[in-house]
PDB file of C-alpha atoms in Angstrom:
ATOM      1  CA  UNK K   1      58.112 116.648  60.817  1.00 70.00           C
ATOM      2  CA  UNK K   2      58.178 117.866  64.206  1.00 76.00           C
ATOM      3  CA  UNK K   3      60.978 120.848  63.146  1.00 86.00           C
ATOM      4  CA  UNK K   4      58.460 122.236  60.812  1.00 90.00           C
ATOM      5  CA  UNK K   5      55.991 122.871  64.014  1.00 95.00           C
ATOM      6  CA  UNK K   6      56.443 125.650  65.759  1.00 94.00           C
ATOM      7  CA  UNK K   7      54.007 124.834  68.612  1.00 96.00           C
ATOM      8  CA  UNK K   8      51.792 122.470  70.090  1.00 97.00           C
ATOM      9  CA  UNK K   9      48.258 124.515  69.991  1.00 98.00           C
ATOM     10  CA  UNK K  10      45.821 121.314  71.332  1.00 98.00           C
ATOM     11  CA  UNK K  11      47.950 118.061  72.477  1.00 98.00           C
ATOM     12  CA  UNK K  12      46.536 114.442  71.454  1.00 98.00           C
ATOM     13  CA  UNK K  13      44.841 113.611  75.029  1.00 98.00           C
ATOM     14  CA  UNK K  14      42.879 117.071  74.734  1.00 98.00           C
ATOM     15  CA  UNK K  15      41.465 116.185  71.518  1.00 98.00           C
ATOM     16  CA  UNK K  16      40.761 113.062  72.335  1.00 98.00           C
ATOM     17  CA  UNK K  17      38.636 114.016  75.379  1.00 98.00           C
ATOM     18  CA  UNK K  18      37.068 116.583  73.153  1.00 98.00           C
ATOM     19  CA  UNK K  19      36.081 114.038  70.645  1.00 98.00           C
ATOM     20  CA  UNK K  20      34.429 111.753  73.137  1.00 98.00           C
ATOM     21  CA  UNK K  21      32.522 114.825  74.903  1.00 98.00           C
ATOM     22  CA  UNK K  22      31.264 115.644  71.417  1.00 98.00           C
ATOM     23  CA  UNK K  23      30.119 111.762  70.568  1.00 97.00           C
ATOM     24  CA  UNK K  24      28.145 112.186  73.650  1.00 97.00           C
ATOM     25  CA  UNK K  25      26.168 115.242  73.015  1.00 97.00           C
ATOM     26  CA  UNK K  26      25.643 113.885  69.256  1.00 97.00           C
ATOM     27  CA  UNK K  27      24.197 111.135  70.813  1.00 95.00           C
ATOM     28  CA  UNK K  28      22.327 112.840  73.403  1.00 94.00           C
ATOM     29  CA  UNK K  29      20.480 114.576  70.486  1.00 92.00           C
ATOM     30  CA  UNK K  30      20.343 111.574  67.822  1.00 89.00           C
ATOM     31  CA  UNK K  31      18.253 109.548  70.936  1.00 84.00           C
ATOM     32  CA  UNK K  32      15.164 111.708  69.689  1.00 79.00           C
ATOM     33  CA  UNK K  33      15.689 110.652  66.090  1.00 81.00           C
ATOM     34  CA  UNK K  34      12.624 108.100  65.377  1.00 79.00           C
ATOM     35  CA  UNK K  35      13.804 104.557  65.118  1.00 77.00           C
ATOM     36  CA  UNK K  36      13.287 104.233  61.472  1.00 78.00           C
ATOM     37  CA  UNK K  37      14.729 107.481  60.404  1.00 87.00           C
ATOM     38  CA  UNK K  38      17.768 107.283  58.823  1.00 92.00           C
ATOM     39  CA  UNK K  39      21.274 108.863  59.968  1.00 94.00           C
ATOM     40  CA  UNK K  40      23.951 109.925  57.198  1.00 96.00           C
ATOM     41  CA  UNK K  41      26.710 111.046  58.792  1.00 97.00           C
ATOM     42  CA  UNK K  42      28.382 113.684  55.689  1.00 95.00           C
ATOM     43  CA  UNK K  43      31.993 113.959  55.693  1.00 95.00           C
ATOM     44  CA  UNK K  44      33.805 116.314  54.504  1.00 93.00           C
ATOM     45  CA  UNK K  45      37.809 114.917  53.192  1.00 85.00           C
ATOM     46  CA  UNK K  46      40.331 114.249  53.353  1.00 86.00           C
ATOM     47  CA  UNK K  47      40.950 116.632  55.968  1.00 90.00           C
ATOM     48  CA  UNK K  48      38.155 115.116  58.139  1.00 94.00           C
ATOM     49  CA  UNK K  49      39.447 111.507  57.777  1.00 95.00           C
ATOM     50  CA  UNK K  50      40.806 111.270  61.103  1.00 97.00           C
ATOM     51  CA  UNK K  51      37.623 113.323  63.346  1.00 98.00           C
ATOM     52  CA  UNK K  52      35.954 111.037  61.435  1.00 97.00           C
ATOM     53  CA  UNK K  53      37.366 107.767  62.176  1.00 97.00           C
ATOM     54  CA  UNK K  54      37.301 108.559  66.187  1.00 98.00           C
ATOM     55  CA  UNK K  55      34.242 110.546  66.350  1.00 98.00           C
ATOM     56  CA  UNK K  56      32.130 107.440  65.402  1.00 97.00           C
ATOM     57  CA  UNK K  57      33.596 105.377  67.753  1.00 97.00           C
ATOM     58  CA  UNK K  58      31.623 107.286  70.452  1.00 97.00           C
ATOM     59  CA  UNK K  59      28.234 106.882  68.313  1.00 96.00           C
ATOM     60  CA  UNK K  60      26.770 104.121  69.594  1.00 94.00           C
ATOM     61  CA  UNK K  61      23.837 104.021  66.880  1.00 92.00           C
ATOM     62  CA  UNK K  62      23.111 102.659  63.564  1.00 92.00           C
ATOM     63  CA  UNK K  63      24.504 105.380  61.127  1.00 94.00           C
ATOM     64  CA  UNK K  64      25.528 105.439  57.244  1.00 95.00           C
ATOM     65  CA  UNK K  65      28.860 107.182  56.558  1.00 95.00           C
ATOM     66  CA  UNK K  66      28.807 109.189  53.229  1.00 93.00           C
ATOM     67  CA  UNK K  67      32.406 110.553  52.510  1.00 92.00           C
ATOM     68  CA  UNK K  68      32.362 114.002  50.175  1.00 90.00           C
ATOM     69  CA  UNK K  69      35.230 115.879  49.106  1.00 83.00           C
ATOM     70  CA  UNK K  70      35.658 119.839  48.921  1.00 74.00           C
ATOM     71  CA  UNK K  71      38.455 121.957  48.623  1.00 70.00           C
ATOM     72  CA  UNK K  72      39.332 125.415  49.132  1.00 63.00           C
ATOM     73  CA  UNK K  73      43.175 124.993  49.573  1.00 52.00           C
ATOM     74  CA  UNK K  74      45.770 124.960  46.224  1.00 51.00           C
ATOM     75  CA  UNK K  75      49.271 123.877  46.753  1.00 51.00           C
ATOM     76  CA  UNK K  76      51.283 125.372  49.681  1.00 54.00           C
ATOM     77  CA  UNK K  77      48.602 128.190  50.256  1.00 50.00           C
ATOM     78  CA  UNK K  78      47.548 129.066  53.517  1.00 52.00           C
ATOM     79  CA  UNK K  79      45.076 130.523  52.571  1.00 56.00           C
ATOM     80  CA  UNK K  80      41.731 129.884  51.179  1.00 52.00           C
ATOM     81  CA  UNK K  81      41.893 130.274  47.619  1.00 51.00           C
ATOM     82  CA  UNK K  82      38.198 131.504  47.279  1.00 59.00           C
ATOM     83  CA  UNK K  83      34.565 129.569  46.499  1.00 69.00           C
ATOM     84  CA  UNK K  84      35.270 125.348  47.383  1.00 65.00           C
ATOM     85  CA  UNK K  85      35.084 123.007  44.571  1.00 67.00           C
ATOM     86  CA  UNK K  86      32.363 120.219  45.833  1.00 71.00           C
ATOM     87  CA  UNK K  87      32.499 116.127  45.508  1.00 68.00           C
ATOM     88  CA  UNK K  88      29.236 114.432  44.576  1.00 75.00           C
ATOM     89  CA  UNK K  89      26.567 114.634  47.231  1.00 81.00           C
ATOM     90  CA  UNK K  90      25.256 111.619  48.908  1.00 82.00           C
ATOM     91  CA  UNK K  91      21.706 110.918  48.844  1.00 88.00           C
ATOM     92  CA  UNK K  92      20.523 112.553  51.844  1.00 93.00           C
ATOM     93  CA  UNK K  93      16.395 112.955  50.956  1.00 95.00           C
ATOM     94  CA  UNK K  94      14.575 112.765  53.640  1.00 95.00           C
ATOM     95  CA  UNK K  95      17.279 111.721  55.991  1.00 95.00           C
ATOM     96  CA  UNK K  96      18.750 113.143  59.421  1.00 96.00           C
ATOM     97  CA  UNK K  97      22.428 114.380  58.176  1.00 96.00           C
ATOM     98  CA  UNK K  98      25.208 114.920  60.187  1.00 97.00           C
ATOM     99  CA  UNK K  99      28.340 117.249  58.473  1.00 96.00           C
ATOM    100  CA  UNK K 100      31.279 116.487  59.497  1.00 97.00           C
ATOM    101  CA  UNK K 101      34.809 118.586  58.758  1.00 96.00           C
ATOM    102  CA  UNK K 102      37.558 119.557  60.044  1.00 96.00           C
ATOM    103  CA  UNK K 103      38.317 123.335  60.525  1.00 95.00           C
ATOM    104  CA  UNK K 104      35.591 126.100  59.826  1.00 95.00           C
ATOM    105  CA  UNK K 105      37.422 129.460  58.742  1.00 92.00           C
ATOM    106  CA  UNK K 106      36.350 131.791  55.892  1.00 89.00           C
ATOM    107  CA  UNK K 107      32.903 129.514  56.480  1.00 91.00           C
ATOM    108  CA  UNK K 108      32.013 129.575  52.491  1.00 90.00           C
ATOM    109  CA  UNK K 109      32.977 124.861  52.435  1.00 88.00           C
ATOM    110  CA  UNK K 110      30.070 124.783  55.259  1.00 92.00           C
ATOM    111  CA  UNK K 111      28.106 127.163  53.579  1.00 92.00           C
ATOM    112  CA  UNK K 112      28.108 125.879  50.604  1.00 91.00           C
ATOM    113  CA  UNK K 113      27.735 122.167  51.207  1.00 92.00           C
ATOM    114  CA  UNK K 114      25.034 122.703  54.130  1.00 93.00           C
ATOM    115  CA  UNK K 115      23.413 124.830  51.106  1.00 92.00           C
ATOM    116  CA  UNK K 116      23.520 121.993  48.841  1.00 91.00           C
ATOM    117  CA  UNK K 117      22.329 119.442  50.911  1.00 94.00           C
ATOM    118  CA  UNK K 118      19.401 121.632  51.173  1.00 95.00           C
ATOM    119  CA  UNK K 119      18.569 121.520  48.287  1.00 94.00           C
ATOM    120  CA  UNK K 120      18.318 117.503  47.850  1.00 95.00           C
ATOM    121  CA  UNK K 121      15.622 118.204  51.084  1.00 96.00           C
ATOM    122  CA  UNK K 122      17.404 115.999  54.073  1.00 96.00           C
ATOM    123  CA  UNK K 123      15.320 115.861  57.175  1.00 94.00           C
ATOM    124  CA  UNK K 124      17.389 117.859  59.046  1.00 94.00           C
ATOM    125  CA  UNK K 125      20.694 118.744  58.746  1.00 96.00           C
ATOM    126  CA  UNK K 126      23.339 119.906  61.868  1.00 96.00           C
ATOM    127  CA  UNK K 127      27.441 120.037  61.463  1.00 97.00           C
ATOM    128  CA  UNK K 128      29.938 119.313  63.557  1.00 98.00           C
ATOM    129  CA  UNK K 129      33.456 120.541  63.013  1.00 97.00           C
ATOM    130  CA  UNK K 130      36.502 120.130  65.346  1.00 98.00           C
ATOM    131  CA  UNK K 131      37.911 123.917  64.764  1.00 98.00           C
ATOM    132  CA  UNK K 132      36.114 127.170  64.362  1.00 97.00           C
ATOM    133  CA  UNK K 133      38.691 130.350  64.123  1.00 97.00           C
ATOM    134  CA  UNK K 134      37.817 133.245  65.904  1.00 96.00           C
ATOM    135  CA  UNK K 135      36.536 135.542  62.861  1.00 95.00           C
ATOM    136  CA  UNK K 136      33.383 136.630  62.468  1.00 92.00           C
ATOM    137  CA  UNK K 137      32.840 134.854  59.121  1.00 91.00           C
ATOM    138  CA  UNK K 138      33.310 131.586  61.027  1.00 92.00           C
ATOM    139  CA  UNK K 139      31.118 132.624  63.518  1.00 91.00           C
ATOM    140  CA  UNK K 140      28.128 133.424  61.581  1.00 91.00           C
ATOM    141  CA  UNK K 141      28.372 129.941  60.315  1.00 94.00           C
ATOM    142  CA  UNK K 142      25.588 127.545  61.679  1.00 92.00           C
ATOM    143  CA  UNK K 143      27.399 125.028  63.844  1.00 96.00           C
ATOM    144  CA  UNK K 144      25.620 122.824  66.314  1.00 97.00           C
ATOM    145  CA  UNK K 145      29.036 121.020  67.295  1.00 98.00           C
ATOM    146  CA  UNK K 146      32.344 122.995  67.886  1.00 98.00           C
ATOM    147  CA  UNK K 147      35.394 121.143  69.156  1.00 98.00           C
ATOM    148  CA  UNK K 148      37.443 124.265  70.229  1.00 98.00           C
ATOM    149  CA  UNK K 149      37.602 127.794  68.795  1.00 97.00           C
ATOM    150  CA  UNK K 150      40.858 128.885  68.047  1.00 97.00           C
ATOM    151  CA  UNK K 151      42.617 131.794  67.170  1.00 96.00           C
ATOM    152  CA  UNK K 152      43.352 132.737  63.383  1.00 95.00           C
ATOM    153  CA  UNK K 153      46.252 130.694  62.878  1.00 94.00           C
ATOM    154  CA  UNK K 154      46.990 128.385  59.856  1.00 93.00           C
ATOM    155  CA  UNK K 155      47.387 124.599  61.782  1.00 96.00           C
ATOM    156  CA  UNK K 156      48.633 120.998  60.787  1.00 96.00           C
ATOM    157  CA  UNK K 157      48.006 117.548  62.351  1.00 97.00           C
ATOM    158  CA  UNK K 158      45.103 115.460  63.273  1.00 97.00           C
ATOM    159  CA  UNK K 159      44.185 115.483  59.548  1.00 96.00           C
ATOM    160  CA  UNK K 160      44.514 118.624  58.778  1.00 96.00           C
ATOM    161  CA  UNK K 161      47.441 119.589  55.930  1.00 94.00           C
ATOM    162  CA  UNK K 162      49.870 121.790  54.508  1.00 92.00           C
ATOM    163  CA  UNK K 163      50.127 120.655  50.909  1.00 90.00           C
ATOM    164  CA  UNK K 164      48.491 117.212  51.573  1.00 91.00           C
ATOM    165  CA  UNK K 165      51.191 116.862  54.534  1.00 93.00           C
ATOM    166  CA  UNK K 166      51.108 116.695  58.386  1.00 95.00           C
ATOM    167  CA  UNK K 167      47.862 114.940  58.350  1.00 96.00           C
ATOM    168  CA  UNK K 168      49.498 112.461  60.404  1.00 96.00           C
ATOM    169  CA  UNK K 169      51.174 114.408  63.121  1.00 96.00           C
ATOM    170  CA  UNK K 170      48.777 113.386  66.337  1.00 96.00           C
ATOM    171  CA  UNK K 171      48.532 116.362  67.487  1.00 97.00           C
ATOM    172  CA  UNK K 172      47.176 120.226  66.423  1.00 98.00           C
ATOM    173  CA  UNK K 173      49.894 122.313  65.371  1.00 97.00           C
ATOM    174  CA  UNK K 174      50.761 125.446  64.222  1.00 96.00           C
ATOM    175  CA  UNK K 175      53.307 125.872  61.776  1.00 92.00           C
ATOM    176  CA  UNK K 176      56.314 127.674  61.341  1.00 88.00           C
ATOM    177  CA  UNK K 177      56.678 130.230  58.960  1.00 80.00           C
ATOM    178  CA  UNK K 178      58.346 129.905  56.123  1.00 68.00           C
TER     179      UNK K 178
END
């Protein structure tokens, strides 16, 4: 696996350090949520399986975890194949939702899931995503937590995939061309 990496773009301590920093501004602002408002935390898979798992281990607060799946990726593409194909959406009426995923790039999964969500009239919605490319469309995304901006670079690892591999690999890669 390693061969097929050409670089190490954010090592495993980094994002781990990240993680925890962003678990304690999430916190920070869920300590204003009312006591008996619920939190859904929205995840977006399979490529957020891994955030996932270690962001919530630095949210010290009673939480539901919803798990929704989108894609935008075919195959070996590297690149987004268009308008995301959505999961069912969790029941989020009335509820505080945090969206969870892993890389925001073209911006139309966030778009169109924070769009949808809308719909079913959540309390308040706010998403978190561990990478946000440095492109405008990314940027004009609403984001309340980024993880690191990066440049416009098609990475593996830390649950993110090249035709549903490398999701293992602990750290964020960028991989060679083919």
């Amino acid at each position: 696996m390693k061969r097929d990496i050409e670089r190490i773009l954010i090592a495993r301590g980094s994002i781990a350090d990240r993680v925890r920093a962003l678990g304690e501004s999430i916190t920070s602002r869920l300590e204003d949520v009312e006591e008996d408002q619920e939190i859904v935390l929205v995840a977006v898979m399979t490529g957020s399986i891994i955030f996932v798992a270690d962001l919530v281990r630095h949210l010290p607060m009673k939480l539901r975890i919803q798990l929704m799946t989108a894609s935008s990726y075919v195959g070996k593409s590297t690149k987004s194949n268009g308008d995301p194909m959505l999961g069912k959406l969790p029941d989020v009426k009335g509820k505080y939702v945090l969206l969870v995923d892993d890389i925001l790039d073209s911006g139309k999964t966030l778009t169109r899931i924070r769009n949808e969500l809308q719909t079913l009239e959540p309390m308040l919605i706010e998403s978190c995503v561990l990478l946000r490319k440095k492109i405008d469309s990314a940027k004009c995304v609403p984001c309340e937590y980024v993880g690191f901006e990066i440049e416009d670079e098609f990475v593996v690892g830390y649950g993110l995939d090249y035709d549903g591999f490398y999701r293992n690999f602990p750290d964020i890669g960028v991989i060679c061309p083919e």
